[in-house]
Short mmCIF file of N, CA and C in Angstrom, two decimals:
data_model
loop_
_atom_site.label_atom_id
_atom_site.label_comp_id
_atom_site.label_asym_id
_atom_site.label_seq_id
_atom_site.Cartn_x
_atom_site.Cartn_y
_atom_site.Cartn_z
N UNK A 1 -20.41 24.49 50.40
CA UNK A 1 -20.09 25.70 51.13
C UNK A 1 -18.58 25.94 51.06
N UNK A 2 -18.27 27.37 50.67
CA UNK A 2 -16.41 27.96 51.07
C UNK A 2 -16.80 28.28 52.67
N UNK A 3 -15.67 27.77 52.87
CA UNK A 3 -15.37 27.98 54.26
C UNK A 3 -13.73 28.86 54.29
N UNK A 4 -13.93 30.23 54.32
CA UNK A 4 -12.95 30.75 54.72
C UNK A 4 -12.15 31.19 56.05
N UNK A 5 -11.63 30.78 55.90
CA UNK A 5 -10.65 30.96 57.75
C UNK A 5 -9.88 32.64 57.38
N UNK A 6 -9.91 33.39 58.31
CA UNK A 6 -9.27 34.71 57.87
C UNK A 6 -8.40 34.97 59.45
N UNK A 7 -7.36 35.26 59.12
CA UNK A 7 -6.35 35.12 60.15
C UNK A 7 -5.54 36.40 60.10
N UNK A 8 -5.60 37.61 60.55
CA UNK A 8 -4.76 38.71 60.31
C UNK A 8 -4.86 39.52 62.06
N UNK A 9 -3.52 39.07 62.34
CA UNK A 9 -3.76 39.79 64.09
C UNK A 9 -3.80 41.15 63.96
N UNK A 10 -3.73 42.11 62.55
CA UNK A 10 -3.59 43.72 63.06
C UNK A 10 -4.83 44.06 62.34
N UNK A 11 -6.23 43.90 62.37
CA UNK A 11 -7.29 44.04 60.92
C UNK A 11 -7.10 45.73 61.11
N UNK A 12 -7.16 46.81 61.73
CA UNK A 12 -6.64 47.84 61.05
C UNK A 12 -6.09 48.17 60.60
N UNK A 13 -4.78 47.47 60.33
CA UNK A 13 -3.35 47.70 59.40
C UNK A 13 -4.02 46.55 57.86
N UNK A 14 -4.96 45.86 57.59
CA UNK A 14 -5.15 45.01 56.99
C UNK A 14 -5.89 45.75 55.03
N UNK A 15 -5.09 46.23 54.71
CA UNK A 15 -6.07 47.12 53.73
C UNK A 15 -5.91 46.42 52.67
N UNK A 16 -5.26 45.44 52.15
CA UNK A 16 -5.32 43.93 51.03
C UNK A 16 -6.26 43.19 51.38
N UNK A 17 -5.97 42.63 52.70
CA UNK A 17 -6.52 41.53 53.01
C UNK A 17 -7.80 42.23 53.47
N UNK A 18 -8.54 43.21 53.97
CA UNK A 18 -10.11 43.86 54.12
C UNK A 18 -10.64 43.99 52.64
N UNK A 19 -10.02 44.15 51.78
CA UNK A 19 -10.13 44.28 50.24
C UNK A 19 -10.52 43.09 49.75
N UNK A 20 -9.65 42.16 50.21
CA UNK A 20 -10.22 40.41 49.71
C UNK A 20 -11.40 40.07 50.36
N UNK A 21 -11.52 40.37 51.31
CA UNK A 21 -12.55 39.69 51.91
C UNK A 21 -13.67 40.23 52.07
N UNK A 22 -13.83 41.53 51.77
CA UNK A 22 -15.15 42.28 51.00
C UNK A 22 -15.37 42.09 49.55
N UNK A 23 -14.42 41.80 48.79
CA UNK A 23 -14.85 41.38 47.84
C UNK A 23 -15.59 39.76 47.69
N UNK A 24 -14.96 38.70 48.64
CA UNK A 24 -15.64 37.52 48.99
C UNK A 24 -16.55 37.57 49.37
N UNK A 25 -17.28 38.54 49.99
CA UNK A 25 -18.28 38.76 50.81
C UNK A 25 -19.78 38.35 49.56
N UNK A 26 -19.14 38.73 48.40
CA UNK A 26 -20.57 38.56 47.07
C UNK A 26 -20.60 37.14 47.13
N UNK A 27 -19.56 35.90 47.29
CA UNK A 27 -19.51 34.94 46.70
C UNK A 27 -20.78 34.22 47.81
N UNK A 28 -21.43 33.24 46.76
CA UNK A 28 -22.86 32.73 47.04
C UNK A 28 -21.94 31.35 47.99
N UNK A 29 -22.99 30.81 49.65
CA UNK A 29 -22.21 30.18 49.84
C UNK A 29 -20.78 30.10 50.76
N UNK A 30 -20.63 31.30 51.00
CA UNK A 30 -19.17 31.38 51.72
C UNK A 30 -19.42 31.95 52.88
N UNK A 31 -19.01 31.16 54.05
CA UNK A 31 -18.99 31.76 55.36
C UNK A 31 -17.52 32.13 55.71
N UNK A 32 -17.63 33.46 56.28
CA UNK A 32 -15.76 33.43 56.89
C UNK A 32 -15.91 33.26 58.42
N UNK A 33 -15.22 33.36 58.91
CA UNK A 33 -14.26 32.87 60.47
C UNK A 33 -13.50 33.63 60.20
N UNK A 34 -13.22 34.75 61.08
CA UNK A 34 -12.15 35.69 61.38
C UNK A 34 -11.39 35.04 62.69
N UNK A 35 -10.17 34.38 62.77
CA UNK A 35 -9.76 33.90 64.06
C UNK A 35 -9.97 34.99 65.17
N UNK A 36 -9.32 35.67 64.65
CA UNK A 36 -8.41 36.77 65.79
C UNK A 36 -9.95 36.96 66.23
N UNK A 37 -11.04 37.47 65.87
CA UNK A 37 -12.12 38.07 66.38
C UNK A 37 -12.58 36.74 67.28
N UNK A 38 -12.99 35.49 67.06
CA UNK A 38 -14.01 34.14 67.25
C UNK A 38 -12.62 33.79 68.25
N UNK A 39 -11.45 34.42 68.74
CA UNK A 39 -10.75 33.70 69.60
C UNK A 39 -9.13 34.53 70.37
N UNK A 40 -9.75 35.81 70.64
CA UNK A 40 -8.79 36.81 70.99
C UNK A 40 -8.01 36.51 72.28
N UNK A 41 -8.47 34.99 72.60
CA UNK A 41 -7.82 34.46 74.22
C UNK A 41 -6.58 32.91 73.33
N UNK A 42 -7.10 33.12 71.90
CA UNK A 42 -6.27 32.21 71.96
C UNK A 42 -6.83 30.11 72.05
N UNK A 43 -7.98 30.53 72.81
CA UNK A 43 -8.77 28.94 73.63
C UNK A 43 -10.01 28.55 72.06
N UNK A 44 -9.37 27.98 71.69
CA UNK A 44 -10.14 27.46 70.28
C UNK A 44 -11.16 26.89 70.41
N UNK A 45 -11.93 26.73 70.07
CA UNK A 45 -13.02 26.09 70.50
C UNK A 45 -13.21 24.74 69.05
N UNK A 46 -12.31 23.81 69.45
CA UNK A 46 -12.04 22.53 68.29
C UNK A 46 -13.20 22.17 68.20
N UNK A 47 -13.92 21.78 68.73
CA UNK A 47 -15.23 20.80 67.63
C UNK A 47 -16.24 21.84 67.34
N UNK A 48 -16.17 22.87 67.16
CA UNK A 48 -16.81 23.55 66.52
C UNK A 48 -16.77 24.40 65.43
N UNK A 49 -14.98 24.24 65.76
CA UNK A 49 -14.44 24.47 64.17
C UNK A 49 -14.28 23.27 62.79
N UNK A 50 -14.20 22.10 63.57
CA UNK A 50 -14.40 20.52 63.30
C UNK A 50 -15.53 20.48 62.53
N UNK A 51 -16.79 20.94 63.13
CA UNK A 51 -17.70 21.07 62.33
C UNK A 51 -18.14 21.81 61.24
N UNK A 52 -17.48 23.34 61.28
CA UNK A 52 -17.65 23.71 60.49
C UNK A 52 -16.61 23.27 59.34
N UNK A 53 -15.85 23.03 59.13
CA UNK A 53 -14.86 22.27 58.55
C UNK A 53 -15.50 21.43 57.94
N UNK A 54 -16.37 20.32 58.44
CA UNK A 54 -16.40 19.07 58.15
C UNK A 54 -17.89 19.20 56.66
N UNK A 55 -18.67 20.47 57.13
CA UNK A 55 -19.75 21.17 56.29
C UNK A 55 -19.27 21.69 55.08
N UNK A 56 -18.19 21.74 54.71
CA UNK A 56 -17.51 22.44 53.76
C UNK A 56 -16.94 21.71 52.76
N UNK A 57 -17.26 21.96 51.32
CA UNK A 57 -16.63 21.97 50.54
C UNK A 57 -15.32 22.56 49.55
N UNK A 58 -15.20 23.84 50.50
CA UNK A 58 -13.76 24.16 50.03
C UNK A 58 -13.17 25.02 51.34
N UNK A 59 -11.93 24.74 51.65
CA UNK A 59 -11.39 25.54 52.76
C UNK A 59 -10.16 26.28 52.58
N UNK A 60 -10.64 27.83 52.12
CA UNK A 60 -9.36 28.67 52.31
C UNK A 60 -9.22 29.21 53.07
N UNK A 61 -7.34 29.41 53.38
CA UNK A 61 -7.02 29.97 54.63
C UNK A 61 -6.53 31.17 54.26
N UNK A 62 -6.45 32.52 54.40
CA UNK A 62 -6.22 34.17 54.09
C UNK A 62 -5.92 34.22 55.44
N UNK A 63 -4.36 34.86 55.01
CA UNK A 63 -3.59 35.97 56.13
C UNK A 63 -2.60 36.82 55.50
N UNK A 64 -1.86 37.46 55.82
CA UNK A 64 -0.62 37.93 56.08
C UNK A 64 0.70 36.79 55.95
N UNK A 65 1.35 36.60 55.22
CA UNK A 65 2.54 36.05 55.45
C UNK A 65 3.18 36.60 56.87
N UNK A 66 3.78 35.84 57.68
CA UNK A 66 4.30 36.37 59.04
C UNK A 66 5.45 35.01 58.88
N UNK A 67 6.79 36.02 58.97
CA UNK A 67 8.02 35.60 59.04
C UNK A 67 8.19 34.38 58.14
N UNK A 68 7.60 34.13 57.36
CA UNK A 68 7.41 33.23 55.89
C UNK A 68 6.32 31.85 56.13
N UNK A 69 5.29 32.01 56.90
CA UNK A 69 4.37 31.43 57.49
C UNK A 69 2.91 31.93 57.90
N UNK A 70 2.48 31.38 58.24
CA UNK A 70 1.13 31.70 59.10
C UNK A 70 1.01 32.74 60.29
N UNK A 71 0.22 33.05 60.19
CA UNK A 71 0.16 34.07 62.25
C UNK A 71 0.28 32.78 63.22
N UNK A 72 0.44 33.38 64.28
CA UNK A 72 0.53 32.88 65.66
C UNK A 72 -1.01 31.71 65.41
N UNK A 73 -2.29 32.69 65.31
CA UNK A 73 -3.22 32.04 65.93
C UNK A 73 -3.72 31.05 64.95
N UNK A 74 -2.92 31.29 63.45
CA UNK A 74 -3.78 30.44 62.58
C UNK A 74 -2.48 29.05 62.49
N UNK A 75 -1.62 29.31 62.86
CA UNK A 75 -0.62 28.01 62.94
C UNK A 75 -1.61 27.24 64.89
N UNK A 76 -2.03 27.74 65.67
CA UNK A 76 -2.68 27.56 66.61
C UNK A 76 -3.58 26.22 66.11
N UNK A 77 -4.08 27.30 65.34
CA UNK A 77 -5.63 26.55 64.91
C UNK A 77 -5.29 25.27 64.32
N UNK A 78 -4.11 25.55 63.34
CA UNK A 78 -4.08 24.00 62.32
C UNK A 78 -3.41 23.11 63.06
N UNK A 79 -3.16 23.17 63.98
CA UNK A 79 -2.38 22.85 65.38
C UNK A 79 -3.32 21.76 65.92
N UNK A 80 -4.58 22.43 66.13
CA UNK A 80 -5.75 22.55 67.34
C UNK A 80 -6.78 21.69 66.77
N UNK A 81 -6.89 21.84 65.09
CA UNK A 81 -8.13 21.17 64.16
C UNK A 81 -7.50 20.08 63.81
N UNK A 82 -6.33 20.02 63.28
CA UNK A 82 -6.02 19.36 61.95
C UNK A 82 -5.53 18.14 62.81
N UNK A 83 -6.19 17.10 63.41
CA UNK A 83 -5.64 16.46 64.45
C UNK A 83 -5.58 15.17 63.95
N UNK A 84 -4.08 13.80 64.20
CA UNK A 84 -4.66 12.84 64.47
C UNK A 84 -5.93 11.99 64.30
N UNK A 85 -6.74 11.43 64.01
CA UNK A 85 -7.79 10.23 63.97
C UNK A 85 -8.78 11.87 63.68
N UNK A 86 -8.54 12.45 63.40
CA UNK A 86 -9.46 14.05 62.84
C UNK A 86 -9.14 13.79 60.99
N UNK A 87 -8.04 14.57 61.00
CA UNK A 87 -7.37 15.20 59.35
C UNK A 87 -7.11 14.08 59.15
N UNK A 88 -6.00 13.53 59.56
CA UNK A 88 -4.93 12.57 59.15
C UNK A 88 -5.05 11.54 59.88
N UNK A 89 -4.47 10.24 59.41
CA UNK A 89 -4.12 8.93 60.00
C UNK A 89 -5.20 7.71 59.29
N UNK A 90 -5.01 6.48 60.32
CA UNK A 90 -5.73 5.34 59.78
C UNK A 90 -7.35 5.66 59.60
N UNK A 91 -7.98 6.76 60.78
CA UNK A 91 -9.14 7.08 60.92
C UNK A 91 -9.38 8.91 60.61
N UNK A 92 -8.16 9.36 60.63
CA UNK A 92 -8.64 10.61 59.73
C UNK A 92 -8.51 11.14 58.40
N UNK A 93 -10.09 11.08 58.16
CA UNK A 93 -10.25 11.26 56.90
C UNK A 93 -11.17 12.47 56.34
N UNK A 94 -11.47 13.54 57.67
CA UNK A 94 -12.70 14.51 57.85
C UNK A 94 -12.77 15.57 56.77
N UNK A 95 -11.27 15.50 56.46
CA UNK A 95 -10.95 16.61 55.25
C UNK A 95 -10.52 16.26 54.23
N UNK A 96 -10.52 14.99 53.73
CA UNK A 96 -9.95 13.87 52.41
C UNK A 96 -11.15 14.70 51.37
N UNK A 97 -10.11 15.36 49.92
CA UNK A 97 -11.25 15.43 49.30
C UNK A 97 -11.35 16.79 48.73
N UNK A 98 -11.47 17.93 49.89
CA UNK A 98 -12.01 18.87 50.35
C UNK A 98 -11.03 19.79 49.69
N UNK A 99 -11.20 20.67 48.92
CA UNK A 99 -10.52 21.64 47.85
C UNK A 99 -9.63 22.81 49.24
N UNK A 100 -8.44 23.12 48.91
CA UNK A 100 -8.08 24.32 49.76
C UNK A 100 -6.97 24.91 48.88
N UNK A 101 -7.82 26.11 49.39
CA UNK A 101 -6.44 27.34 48.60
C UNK A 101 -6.23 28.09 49.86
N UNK A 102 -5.19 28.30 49.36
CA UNK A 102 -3.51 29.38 50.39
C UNK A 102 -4.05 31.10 50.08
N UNK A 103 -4.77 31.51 50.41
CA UNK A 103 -4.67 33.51 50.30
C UNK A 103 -3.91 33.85 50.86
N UNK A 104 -2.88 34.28 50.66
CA UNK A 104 -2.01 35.10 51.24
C UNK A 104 -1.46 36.64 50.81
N UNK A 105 -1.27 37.37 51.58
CA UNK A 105 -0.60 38.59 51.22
C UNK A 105 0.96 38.68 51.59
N UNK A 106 1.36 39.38 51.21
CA UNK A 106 2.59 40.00 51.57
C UNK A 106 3.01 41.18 51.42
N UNK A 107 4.51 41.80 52.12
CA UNK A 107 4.81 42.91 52.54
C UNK A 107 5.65 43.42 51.33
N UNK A 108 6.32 42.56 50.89
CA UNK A 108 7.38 43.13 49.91
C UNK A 108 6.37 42.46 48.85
N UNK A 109 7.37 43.20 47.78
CA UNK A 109 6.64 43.25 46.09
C UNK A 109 7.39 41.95 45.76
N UNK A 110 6.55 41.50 44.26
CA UNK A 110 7.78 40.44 43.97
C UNK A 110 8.92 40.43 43.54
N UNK A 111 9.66 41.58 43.59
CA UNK A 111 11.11 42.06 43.74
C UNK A 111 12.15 41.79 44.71
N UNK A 112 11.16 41.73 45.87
CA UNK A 112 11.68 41.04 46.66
C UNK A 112 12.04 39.49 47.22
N UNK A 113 11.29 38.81 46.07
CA UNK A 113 11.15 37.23 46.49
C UNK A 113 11.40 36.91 45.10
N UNK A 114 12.95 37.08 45.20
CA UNK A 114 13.79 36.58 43.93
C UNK A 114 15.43 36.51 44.78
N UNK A 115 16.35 35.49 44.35
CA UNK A 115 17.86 35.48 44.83
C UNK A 115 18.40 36.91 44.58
N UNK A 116 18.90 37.29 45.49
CA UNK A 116 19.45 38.69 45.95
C UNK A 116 18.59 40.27 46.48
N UNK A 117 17.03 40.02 46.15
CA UNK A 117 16.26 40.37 46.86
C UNK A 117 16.19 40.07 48.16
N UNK A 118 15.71 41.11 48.90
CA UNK A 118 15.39 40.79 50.84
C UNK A 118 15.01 40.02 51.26
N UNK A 119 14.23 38.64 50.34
CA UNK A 119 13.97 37.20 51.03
C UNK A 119 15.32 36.60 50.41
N UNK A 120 15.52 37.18 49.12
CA UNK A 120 16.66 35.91 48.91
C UNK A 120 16.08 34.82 47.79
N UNK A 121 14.85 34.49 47.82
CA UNK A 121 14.15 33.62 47.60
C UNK A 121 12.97 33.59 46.32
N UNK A 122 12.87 32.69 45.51
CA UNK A 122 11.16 33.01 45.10
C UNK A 122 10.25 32.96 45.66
N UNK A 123 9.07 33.17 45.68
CA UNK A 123 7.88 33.53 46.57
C UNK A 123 7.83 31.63 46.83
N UNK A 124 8.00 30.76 45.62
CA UNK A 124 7.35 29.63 45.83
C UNK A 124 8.47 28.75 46.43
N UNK A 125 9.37 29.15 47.03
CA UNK A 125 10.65 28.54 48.47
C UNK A 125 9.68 28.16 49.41
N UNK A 126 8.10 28.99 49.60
CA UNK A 126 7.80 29.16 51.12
C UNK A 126 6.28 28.68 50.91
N UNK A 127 6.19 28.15 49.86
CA UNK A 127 4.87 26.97 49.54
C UNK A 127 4.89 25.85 50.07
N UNK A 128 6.01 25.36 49.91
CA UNK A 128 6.08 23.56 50.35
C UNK A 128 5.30 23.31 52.02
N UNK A 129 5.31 23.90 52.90
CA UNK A 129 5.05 23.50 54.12
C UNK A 129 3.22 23.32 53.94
N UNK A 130 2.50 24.29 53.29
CA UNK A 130 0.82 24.75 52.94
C UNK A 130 0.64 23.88 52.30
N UNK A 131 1.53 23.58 51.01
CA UNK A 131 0.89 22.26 50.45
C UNK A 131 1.04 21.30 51.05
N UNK A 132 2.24 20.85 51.72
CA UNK A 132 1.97 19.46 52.51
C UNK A 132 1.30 19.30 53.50
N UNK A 133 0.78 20.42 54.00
CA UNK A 133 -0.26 21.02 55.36
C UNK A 133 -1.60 20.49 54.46
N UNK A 134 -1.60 20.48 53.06
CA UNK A 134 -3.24 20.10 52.33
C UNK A 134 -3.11 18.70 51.87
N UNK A 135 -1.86 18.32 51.53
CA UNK A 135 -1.62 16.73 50.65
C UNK A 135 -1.58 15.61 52.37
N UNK A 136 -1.29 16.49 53.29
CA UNK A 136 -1.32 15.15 54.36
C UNK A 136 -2.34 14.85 54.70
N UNK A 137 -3.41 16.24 54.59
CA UNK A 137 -4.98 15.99 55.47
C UNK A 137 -5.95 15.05 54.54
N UNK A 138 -5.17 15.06 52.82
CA UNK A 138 -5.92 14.50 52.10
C UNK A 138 -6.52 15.53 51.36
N UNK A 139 -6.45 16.94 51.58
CA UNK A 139 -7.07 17.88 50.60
C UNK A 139 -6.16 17.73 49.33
N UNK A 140 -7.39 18.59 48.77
CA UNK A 140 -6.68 19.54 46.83
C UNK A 140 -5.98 20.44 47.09
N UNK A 141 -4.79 20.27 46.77
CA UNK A 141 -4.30 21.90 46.55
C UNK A 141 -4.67 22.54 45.73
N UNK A 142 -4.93 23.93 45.63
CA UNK A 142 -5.30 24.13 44.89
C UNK A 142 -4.06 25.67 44.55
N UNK A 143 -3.97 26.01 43.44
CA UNK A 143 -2.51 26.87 43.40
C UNK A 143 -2.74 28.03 44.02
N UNK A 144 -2.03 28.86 44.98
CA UNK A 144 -2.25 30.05 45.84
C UNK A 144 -2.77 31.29 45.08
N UNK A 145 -3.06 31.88 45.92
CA UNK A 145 -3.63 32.76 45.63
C UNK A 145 -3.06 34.32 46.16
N UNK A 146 -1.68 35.20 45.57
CA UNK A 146 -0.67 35.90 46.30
C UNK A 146 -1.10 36.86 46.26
N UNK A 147 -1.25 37.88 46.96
CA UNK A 147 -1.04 39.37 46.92
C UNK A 147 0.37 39.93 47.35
N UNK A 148 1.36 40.50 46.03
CA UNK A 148 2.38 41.08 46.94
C UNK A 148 2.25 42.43 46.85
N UNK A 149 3.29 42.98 48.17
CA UNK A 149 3.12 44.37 48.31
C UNK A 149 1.57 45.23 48.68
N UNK A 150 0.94 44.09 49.72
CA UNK A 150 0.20 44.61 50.34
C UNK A 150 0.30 45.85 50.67
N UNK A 151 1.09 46.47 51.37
CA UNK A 151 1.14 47.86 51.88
C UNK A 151 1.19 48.90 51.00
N UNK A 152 1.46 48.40 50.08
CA UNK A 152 1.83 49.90 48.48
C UNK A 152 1.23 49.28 47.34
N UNK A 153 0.37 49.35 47.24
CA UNK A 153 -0.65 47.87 46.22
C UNK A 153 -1.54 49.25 45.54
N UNK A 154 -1.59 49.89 44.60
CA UNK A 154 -2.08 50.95 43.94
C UNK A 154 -3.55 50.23 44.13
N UNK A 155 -4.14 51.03 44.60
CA UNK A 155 -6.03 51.30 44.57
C UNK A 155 -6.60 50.38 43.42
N UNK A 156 -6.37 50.64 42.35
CA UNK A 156 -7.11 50.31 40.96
C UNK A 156 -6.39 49.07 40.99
N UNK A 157 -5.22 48.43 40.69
CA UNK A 157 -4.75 47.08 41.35
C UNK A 157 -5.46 46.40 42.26
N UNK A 158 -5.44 46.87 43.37
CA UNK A 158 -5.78 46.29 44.27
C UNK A 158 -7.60 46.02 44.63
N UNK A 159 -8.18 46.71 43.60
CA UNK A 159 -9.49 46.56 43.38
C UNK A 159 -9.73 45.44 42.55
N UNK A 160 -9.21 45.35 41.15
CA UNK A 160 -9.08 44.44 40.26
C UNK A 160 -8.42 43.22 40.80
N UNK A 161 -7.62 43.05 41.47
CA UNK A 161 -6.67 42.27 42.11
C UNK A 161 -8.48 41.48 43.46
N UNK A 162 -8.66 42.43 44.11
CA UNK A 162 -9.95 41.85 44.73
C UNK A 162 -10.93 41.20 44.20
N UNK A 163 -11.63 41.75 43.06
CA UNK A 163 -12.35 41.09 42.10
C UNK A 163 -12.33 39.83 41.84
N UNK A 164 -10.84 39.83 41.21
CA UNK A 164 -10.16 38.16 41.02
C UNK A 164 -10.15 37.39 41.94
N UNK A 165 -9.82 37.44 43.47
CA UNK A 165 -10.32 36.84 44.56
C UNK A 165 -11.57 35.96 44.17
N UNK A 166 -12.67 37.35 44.18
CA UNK A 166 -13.96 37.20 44.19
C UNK A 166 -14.31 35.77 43.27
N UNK A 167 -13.94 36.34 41.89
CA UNK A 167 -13.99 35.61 40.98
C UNK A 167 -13.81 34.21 41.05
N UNK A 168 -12.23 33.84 41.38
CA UNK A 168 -11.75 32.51 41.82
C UNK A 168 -12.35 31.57 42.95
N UNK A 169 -12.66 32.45 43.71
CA UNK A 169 -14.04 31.54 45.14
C UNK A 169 -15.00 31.16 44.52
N UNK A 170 -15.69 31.83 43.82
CA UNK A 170 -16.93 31.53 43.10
C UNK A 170 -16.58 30.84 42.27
N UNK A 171 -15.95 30.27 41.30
CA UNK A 171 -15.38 29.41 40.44
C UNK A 171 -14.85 28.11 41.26
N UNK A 172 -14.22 28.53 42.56
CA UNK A 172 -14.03 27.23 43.49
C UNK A 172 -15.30 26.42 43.66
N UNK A 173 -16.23 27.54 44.03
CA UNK A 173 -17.48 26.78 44.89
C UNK A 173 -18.65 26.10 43.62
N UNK A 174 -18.47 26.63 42.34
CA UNK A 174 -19.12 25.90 41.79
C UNK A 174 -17.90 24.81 40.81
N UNK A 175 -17.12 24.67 41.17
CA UNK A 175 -16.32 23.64 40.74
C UNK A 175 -16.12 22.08 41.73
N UNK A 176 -17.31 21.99 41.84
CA UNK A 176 -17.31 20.55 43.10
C UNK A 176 -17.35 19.27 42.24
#
């Protein structure tokens, strides 16, 4: 099973990321978890995300880049799941194994995530924390998966651009 986690606090402003995840919607096998919807108080409900977690053979996380990171509720969550004698340590080993890719979107194009562009930066400055968020729990990294320029992402792009989503989940899930 893909187990997708989908994390976007504005889903009406979300027209990339509603695009990805209707296009995931074909892939055989894949359940999503919308945080914001399964937890609009914030109060997680851990062993039941534990479990679904633990059922899964691949776990991607899809959001929004927010301030070069995760949202509020999905840094919450990996907070809330990824625990001690859970993910990591002498006795956690729940997610050793377990394939995960990074979906992410973003606001600026990749024009912007170059030295002297508005991050300053290449897009892959702001990888290191996701992968070591997958190499500590014992997961695969697996290489991200970017959308830039969510907000101005031409239609026919951004259709084809969905597809490939599609494509790559389904290629995850039968790649066990």
């Amino acid at each position: 099973m893909i187990l997708l986690i989908y994390a976007h606090p504005h889903p009406a402003r979300a027209r990339a990321n509603r695009a990805l995840i209707d296009a995931a919607a074909a892939v055989p096998s894949l359940v999503v978890r919308r945080l914001y919807d399964l937890y609009p108080d914030f109060d997680i409900d851990v062993a039941a995300e534990q479990a679904v977690i633990a059922a899964a053979d691949v776990l991607v996380l899809q959001h929004p880049l927010y301030w070069y990171s995760v949202p509020a509720l999905a840094k919450l969550w990996m907070e809330s799941v990824f625990v001690h004698g859970w993910a990591y340590g002498d006795e956690g080993r729940a997610v050793a194994g377990k394939r995960f890719l990074w979906a992410v979107t973003t606001g600026g194009d990749e024009t912007n995530y170059r030295p002297g562009g508005s991050h300053d930066h290449v897009f892959d400055a702001f990888v290191p924390p996701m992968a070591q968020f997958a190499a500590y729990s014992g997961m695969r990294w697996e290489q991200p998966f970017v959308v830039h320029g969510a907000h101005r992402i031409d239609a026919a792009v951004l259709d084809a651009t969905a597809l490939a989503y599609r494509d790559r989940l389904a290629a995850l899930g039968e790649a066990r």
